[in-house]
């Protein structure tokens, strides 16, 4: 089993749709969780850190479920510019190992 | 604008060449990383420097040689590479391991080995 798993997609959704991605992790000692966005041939950029209480930034909501060991990302009112690969990243305090999921490709269609 | 600067952005080299990739950050971060990313794959960790000391080498072939001259600079020396080493090489930094904070990535150096 991979340490961090994501559905690679692609998710093709119309503009304005709501789309959700999940990411599961296997190490119960994991402490920090992130969603990164990566555009084609560009570097990953932090979209959101994921906190235990859940957090929201505009159209984006991230949640953490420690009991079931997954994090989620919800995108509301999808825009064409949201088309990208979304990478789930998990790490543990005291290590330098940031474990990347395979990424989920999103394509928002006009 | 990224706060991690990588040069060059593009590099083409032959299998007998020696070249270097450079990375610089001025955020006071004490951990710096080299990742390799192939198309449609996630970044793959190569090396980690913590407080200017090599902390992790993920069994990377010796044709890749990292160097951390000071806390702001990270180099990756390349020698006798193979065509399969063609990839995007990403430098990243973070505060330190205790914080487990976000990784800040540079724009990457796209390497083509002929």
Short mmCIF file of N, CA, C and O in Angstrom, two decimals, chain A residues 44-83:
data_model
loop_
_atom_site.label_atom_id
_atom_site.label_comp_id
_atom_site.label_asym_id
_atom_site.label_seq_id
_atom_site.Cartn_x
_atom_site.Cartn_y
_atom_site.Cartn_z
N UNK A 44 5.18 22.95 -7.91
CA UNK A 44 4.04 22.89 -7.00
C UNK A 44 3.96 24.15 -6.15
O UNK A 44 4.99 24.68 -5.70
N UNK A 45 2.74 24.59 -5.92
CA UNK A 45 2.54 25.77 -5.07
C UNK A 45 1.53 25.43 -3.98
O UNK A 45 0.53 24.74 -4.26
N UNK A 46 1.79 25.89 -2.78
CA UNK A 46 0.88 25.59 -1.68
C UNK A 46 -0.49 26.19 -1.94
O UNK A 46 -0.63 27.38 -2.19
N UNK A 47 -1.50 25.33 -1.87
CA UNK A 47 -2.88 25.80 -1.96
C UNK A 47 -3.40 26.04 -0.55
O UNK A 47 -3.91 27.11 -0.23
N UNK A 48 -3.29 25.02 0.30
CA UNK A 48 -3.76 25.14 1.68
C UNK A 48 -3.02 24.17 2.57
O UNK A 48 -2.73 23.05 2.16
N UNK A 49 -2.77 24.60 3.80
CA UNK A 49 -2.43 23.65 4.84
C UNK A 49 -3.75 23.11 5.37
O UNK A 49 -4.78 23.78 5.27
N UNK A 50 -3.73 21.91 5.92
CA UNK A 50 -4.97 21.30 6.40
C UNK A 50 -4.89 21.17 7.91
O UNK A 50 -3.97 20.51 8.43
N UNK A 51 -5.82 21.77 8.61
CA UNK A 51 -5.80 21.76 10.06
C UNK A 51 -6.86 20.80 10.59
O UNK A 51 -7.84 20.48 9.90
N UNK A 52 -6.67 20.38 11.82
CA UNK A 52 -7.56 19.39 12.42
C UNK A 52 -9.01 19.85 12.43
O UNK A 52 -9.93 19.05 12.27
N UNK A 53 -9.19 21.15 12.59
CA UNK A 53 -10.55 21.69 12.68
C UNK A 53 -11.14 21.97 11.30
O UNK A 53 -12.27 22.41 11.19
N UNK A 54 -10.35 21.71 10.27
CA UNK A 54 -10.81 22.06 8.93
C UNK A 54 -10.57 23.53 8.67
O UNK A 54 -10.49 24.33 9.59
N UNK A 55 -10.40 23.87 7.43
CA UNK A 55 -10.19 25.27 7.12
C UNK A 55 -10.70 25.59 5.72
O UNK A 55 -10.81 24.72 4.87
N UNK A 56 -11.03 26.86 5.55
CA UNK A 56 -11.66 27.32 4.33
C UNK A 56 -10.91 28.55 3.84
O UNK A 56 -10.48 29.40 4.64
N UNK A 57 -10.76 28.62 2.53
CA UNK A 57 -10.13 29.81 1.92
C UNK A 57 -10.91 30.09 0.65
O UNK A 57 -10.66 29.46 -0.39
N UNK A 58 -11.86 31.00 0.74
CA UNK A 58 -12.67 31.32 -0.42
C UNK A 58 -13.47 30.11 -0.88
O UNK A 58 -14.25 29.55 -0.12
N UNK A 59 -13.24 29.70 -2.11
CA UNK A 59 -14.00 28.57 -2.66
C UNK A 59 -13.44 27.21 -2.25
O UNK A 59 -13.98 26.18 -2.62
N UNK A 60 -12.36 27.21 -1.54
CA UNK A 60 -11.66 25.98 -1.19
C UNK A 60 -11.83 25.63 0.28
O UNK A 60 -11.66 26.49 1.15
N UNK A 61 -12.18 24.38 0.53
CA UNK A 61 -12.32 23.89 1.91
C UNK A 61 -11.52 22.61 2.06
O UNK A 61 -11.65 21.70 1.23
N UNK A 62 -10.70 22.55 3.08
CA UNK A 62 -9.91 21.35 3.35
C UNK A 62 -10.33 20.78 4.69
O UNK A 62 -10.62 21.52 5.63
N UNK A 63 -10.38 19.45 4.77
CA UNK A 63 -10.73 18.80 6.03
C UNK A 63 -9.81 17.62 6.28
O UNK A 63 -9.27 17.01 5.35
N UNK A 64 -9.65 17.33 7.57
CA UNK A 64 -8.80 16.23 8.00
C UNK A 64 -9.64 15.29 8.86
O UNK A 64 -10.34 15.73 9.76
N UNK A 65 -9.55 14.02 8.56
CA UNK A 65 -10.21 13.00 9.37
C UNK A 65 -9.13 12.05 9.87
O UNK A 65 -8.69 11.15 9.14
N UNK A 66 -8.68 12.27 11.09
CA UNK A 66 -7.57 11.46 11.63
C UNK A 66 -8.00 10.02 11.89
O UNK A 66 -7.23 9.09 11.71
N UNK A 67 -9.23 9.85 12.30
CA UNK A 67 -9.69 8.49 12.62
C UNK A 67 -9.63 7.59 11.39
O UNK A 67 -9.22 6.44 11.45
N UNK A 68 -10.04 8.15 10.26
CA UNK A 68 -10.06 7.37 9.03
C UNK A 68 -8.81 7.62 8.18
O UNK A 68 -8.67 7.03 7.10
N UNK A 69 -7.96 8.50 8.64
CA UNK A 69 -6.69 8.81 7.96
C UNK A 69 -6.89 9.26 6.53
O UNK A 69 -6.35 8.68 5.58
N UNK A 70 -7.71 10.31 6.39
CA UNK A 70 -7.78 10.91 5.07
C UNK A 70 -7.96 12.42 5.19
O UNK A 70 -8.41 12.93 6.22
N UNK A 71 -7.57 13.10 4.13
CA UNK A 71 -7.85 14.53 4.02
C UNK A 71 -8.64 14.75 2.74
O UNK A 71 -8.59 13.92 1.82
N UNK A 72 -9.35 15.84 2.71
CA UNK A 72 -10.18 16.12 1.55
C UNK A 72 -10.01 17.58 1.13
O UNK A 72 -9.59 18.44 1.92
N UNK A 73 -10.31 17.81 -0.12
CA UNK A 73 -10.31 19.17 -0.67
C UNK A 73 -11.60 19.34 -1.46
O UNK A 73 -11.90 18.53 -2.34
N UNK A 74 -12.34 20.39 -1.12
CA UNK A 74 -13.59 20.69 -1.82
C UNK A 74 -13.40 22.00 -2.55
O UNK A 74 -12.94 22.99 -1.96
N UNK A 75 -13.73 22.02 -3.82
CA UNK A 75 -13.67 23.24 -4.62
C UNK A 75 -15.09 23.56 -5.07
O UNK A 75 -15.73 22.75 -5.76
N UNK A 76 -15.56 24.71 -4.67
CA UNK A 76 -16.90 25.14 -5.07
C UNK A 76 -16.81 26.09 -6.24
O UNK A 76 -15.79 26.79 -6.42
N UNK A 77 -17.87 26.15 -7.04
CA UNK A 77 -17.95 27.12 -8.14
C UNK A 77 -16.67 27.08 -8.99
O UNK A 77 -15.96 28.09 -9.14
N UNK A 78 -16.36 25.93 -9.51
CA UNK A 78 -15.11 25.72 -10.25
C UNK A 78 -14.94 26.74 -11.37
O UNK A 78 -15.88 27.08 -12.08
N UNK A 79 -13.69 27.19 -11.51
CA UNK A 79 -13.32 28.10 -12.58
C UNK A 79 -12.39 27.38 -13.56
O UNK A 79 -11.71 26.42 -13.19
N UNK A 80 -12.36 27.90 -14.77
CA UNK A 80 -11.44 27.32 -15.77
C UNK A 80 -10.01 27.32 -15.22
O UNK A 80 -9.24 26.38 -15.45
N UNK A 81 -9.66 28.37 -14.48
CA UNK A 81 -8.31 28.52 -13.95
C UNK A 81 -7.99 27.52 -12.83
O UNK A 81 -6.83 27.44 -12.41
N UNK A 82 -8.98 26.79 -12.37
CA UNK A 82 -8.71 25.76 -11.36
C UNK A 82 -8.13 24.49 -11.99
O UNK A 82 -7.70 23.58 -11.27
N UNK A 83 -8.14 24.41 -13.30
CA UNK A 83 -7.58 23.24 -13.99
C UNK A 83 -6.11 23.10 -13.64
O UNK A 83 -5.31 24.01 -13.89
#
